Coordinates of C-alpha atoms (C1' of nucleotides) in Angstrom, one line a residue:
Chain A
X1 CA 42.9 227.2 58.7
X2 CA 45.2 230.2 59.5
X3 CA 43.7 232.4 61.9
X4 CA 41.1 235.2 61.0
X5 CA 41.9 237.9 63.0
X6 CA 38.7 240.2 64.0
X7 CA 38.7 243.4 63.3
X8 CA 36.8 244.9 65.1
X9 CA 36.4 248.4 67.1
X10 CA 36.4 248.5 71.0
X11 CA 34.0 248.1 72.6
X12 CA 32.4 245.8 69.4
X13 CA 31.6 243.4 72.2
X14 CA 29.1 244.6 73.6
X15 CA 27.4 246.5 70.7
X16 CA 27.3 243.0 69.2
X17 CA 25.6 241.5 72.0
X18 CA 23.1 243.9 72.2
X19 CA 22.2 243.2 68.6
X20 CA 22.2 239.9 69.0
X21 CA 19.8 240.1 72.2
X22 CA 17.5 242.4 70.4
X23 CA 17.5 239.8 67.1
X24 CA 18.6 236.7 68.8
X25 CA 15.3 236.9 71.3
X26 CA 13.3 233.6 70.6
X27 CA 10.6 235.1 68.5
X28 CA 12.0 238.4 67.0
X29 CA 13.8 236.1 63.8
X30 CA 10.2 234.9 63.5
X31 CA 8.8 237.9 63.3
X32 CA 11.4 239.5 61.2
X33 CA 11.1 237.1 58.7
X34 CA 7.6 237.4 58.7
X35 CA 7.1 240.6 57.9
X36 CA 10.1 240.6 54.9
X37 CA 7.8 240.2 52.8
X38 CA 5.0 242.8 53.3
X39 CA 3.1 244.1 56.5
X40 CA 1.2 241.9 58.5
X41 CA -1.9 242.2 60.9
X42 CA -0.8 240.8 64.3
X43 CA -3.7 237.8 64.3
X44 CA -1.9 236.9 61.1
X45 CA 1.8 237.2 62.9
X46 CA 0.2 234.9 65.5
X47 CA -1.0 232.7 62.7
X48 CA 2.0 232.3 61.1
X49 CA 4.5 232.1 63.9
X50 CA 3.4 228.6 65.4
X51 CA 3.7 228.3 69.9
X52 CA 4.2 232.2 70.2
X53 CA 1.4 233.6 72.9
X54 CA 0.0 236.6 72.5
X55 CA 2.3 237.9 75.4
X56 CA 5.2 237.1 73.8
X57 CA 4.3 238.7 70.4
X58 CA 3.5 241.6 71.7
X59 CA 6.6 241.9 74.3
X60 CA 9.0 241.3 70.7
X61 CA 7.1 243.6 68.5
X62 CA 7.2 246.6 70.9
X63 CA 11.3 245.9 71.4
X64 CA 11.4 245.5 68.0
X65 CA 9.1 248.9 67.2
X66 CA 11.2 250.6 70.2
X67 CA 14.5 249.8 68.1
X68 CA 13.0 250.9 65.4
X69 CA 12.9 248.0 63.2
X70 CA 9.7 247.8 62.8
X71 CA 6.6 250.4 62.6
X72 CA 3.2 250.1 63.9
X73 CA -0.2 251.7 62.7
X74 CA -3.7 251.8 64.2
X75 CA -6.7 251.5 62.1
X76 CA -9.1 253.4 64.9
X77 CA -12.4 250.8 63.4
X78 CA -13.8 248.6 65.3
X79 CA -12.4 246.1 65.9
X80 CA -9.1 247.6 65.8
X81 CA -6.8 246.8 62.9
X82 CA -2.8 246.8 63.8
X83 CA -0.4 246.5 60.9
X84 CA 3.0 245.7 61.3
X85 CA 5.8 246.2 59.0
X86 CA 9.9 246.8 58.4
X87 CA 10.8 250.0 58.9
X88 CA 14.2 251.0 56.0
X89 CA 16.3 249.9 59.2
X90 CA 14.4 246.6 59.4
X91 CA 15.2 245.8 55.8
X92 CA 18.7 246.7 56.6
X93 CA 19.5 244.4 59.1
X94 CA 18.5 241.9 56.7
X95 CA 21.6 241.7 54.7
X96 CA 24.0 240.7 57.7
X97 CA 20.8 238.6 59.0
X98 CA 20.7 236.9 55.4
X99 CA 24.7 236.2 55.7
X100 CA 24.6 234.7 58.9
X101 CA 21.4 232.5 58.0
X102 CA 23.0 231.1 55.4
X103 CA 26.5 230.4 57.0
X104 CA 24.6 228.5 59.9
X105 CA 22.6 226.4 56.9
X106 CA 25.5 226.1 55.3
X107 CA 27.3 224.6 58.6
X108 CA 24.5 222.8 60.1
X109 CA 26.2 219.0 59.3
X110 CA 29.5 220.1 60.6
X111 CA 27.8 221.7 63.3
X112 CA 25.5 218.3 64.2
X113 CA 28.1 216.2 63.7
X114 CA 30.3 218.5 66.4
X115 CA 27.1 218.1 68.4
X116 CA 26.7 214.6 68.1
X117 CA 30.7 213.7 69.4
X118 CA 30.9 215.8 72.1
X119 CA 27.7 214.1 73.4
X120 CA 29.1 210.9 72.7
X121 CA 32.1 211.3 74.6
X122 CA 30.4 213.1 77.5
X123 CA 27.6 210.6 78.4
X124 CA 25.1 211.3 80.8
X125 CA 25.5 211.0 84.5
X126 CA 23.3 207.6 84.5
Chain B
X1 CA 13.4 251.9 50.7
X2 CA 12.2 249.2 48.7
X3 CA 11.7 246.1 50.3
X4 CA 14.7 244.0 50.0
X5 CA 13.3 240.0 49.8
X6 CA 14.4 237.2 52.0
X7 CA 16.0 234.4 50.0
X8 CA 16.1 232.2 52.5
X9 CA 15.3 227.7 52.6
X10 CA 12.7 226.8 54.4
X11 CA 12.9 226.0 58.3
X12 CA 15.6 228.3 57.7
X13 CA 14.4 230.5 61.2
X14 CA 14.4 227.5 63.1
X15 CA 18.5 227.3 61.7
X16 CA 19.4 230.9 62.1
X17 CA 17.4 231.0 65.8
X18 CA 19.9 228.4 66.9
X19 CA 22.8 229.8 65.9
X20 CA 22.1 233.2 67.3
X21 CA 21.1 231.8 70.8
X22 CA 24.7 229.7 70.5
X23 CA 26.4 232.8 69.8
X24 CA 24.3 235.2 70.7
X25 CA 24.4 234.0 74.2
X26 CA 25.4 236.5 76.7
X27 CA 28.8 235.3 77.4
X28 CA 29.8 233.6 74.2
X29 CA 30.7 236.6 71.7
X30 CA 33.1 237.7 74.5
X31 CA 34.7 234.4 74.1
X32 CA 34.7 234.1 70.8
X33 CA 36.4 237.6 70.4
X34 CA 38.9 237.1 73.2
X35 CA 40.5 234.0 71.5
X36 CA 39.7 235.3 67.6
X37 CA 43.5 236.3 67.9
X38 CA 44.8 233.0 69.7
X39 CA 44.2 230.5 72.2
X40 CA 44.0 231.2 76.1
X41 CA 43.8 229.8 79.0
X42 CA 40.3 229.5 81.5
X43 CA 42.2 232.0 83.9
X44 CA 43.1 234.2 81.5
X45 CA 39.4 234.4 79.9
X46 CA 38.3 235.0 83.2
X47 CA 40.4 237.4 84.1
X48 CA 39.7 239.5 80.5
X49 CA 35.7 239.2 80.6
X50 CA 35.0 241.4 83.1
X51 CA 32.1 240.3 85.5
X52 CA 31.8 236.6 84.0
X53 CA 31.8 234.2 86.7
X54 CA 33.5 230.6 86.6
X55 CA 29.9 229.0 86.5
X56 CA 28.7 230.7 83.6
X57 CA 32.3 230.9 81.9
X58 CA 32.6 226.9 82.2
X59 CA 28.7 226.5 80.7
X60 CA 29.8 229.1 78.1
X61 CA 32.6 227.5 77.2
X62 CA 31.4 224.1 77.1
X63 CA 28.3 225.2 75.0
X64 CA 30.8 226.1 72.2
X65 CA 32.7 223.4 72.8
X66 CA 29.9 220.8 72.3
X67 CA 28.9 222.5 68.9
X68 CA 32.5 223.0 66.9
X69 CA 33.7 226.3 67.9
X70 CA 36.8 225.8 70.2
X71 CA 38.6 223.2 71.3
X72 CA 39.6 222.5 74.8
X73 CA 43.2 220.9 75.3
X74 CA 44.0 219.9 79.1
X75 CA 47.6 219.9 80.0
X76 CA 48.1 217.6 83.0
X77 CA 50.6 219.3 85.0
X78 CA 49.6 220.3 88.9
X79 CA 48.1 222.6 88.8
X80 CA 46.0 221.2 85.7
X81 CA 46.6 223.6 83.0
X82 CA 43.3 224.2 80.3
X83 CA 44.1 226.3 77.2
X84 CA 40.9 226.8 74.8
X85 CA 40.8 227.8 70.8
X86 CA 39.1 228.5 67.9
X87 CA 38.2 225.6 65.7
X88 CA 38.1 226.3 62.2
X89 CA 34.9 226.8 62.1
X90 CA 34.9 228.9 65.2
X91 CA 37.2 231.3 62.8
X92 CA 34.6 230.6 59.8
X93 CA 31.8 232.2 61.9
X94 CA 33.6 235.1 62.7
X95 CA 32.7 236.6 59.2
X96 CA 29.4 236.6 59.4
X97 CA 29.8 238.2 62.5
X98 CA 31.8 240.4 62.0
X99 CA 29.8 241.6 59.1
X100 CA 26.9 241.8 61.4
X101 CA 29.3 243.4 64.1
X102 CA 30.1 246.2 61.7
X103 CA 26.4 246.7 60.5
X104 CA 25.8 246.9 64.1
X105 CA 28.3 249.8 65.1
X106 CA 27.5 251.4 61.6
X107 CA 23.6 251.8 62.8
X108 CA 24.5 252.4 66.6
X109 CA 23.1 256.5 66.1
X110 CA 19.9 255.1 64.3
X111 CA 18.8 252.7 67.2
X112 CA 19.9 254.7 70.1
X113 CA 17.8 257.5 68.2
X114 CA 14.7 255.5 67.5
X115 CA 14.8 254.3 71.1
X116 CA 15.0 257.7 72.8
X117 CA 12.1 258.4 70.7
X118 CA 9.9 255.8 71.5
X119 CA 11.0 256.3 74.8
X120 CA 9.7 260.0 75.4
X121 CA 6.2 259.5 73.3
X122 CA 5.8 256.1 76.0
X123 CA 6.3 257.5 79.1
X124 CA 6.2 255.0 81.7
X125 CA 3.5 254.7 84.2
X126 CA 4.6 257.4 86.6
Chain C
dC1 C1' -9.1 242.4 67.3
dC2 C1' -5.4 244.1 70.0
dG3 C1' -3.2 244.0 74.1
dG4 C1' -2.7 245.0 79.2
dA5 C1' -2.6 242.8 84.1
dT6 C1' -2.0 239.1 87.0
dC7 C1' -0.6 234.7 88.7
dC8 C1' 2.5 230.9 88.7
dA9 C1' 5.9 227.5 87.1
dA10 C1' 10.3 227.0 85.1
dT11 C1' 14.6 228.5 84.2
dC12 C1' 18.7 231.4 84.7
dC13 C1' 22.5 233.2 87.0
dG14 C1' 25.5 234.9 90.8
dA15 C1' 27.7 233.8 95.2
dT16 C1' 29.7 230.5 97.9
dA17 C1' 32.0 226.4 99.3
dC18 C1' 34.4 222.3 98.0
dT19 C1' 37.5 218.9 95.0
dG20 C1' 41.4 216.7 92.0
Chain D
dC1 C1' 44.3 226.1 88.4
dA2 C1' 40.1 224.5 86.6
dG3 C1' 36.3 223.2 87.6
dT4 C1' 31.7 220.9 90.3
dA5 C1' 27.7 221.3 93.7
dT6 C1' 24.3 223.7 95.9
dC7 C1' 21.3 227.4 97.3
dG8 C1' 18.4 231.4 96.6
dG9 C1' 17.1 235.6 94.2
dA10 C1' 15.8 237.4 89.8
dT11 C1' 14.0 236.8 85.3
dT12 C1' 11.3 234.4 81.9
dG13 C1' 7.3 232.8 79.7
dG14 C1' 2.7 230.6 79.4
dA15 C1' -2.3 230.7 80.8
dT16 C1' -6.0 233.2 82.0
dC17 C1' -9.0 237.0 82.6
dC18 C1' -10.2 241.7 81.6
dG19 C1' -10.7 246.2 78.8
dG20 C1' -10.8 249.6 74.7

DNA sequence: CCGGATCCAATCCGATACTG
DNA sequence: CAGTATCGGATTGGATCCGG
């Protein structure tokens, strides 16, 4: 394959990694994902995202909220109802989100199989 | 903004969480862009990422290496002489990425925006 | 029901020193 | 030159208890 060169801004780097921090964090796909299609209450987030404490979801919904993906409203009744959901920005992201997902499914053999050599040609220490 | 669907397989999260945490890893987009326009030697990736250090430049690079992305070729002269590249699928991903790169840069204003916001109505604790 | 506060284990990562 | 080995500080993340 010829080369691809990038083109890409200065500086692309490291506007790249911060999206990619902010959307690359172990839960935040999850949670993305989750809420594409509608809002969602955060027992049902915690539901539907298997392993994730309550820490954690709360620690990636208020990055998320702070970056504005994703808005938050407070139902004052009691108990307290939260509802989550995408902001227009948080749809947004979507699209290259959507691209990338499906390269990666696209590429997951070729990727396994890479996996696979490399670890047969670098065993273990014993 | 109407809400745009995600059309994505099932497991799909699990798919696109590994391959942001491959790429999204601190180190590796600085990689990947420095040799997106030809191949390089260890030294010279060193020497272009600022503040990466050989520990974490090795682990990034060998993380890449194991899944598909570059290739390592070792020249056995004294001193040893280690030139790394882009496989082709290490060029393939750089679309997505790029696209996601752009989208990124595009919506810098919007996130820095939303974040001062948040910011200033969440003081912190004093 | 939502989430903050605290404690603790595991992991990450930089600095340094050493090797082929 | 291109790593590996080791140590120690910093960060992460789960579990638990508490409060609005």
């Amino acid at each position: 394959m010829k080369p691809r060169y990038l083109n890409l801004p200065p500086g692309a780097c490291v506007e790249v990694l911060d999206m990619l921090s902010r959307v690359g964090d172990k839960w935040a796909i999850f949670v993305i994902v989750g809420l594409s299609e509608g809002s969602q209450r955060f027992s049902e987030l915690q539901r539907s995202i298997e392993n994730v404490s309550k820490k954690m979801l709360t620690a990636t919904l208020r990055n998320l909220e702070r970056d504005g993906f994703i808005s938050r409203t407070v139902t004052p009744t009691v108990p307290v109802r939260v509802d989550y959901e995408l902001t227009t920005l948080g749809h947004e992201v979507l699209v290259p989100l959507e691209a990338l997902a499906n390269w990666a499914i696209d590429r997951r053999d070729v990727v396994r199989n890479a996996r696979q050599a490399f670890d047969e040609s670098h065993p273990a220490v014993a």
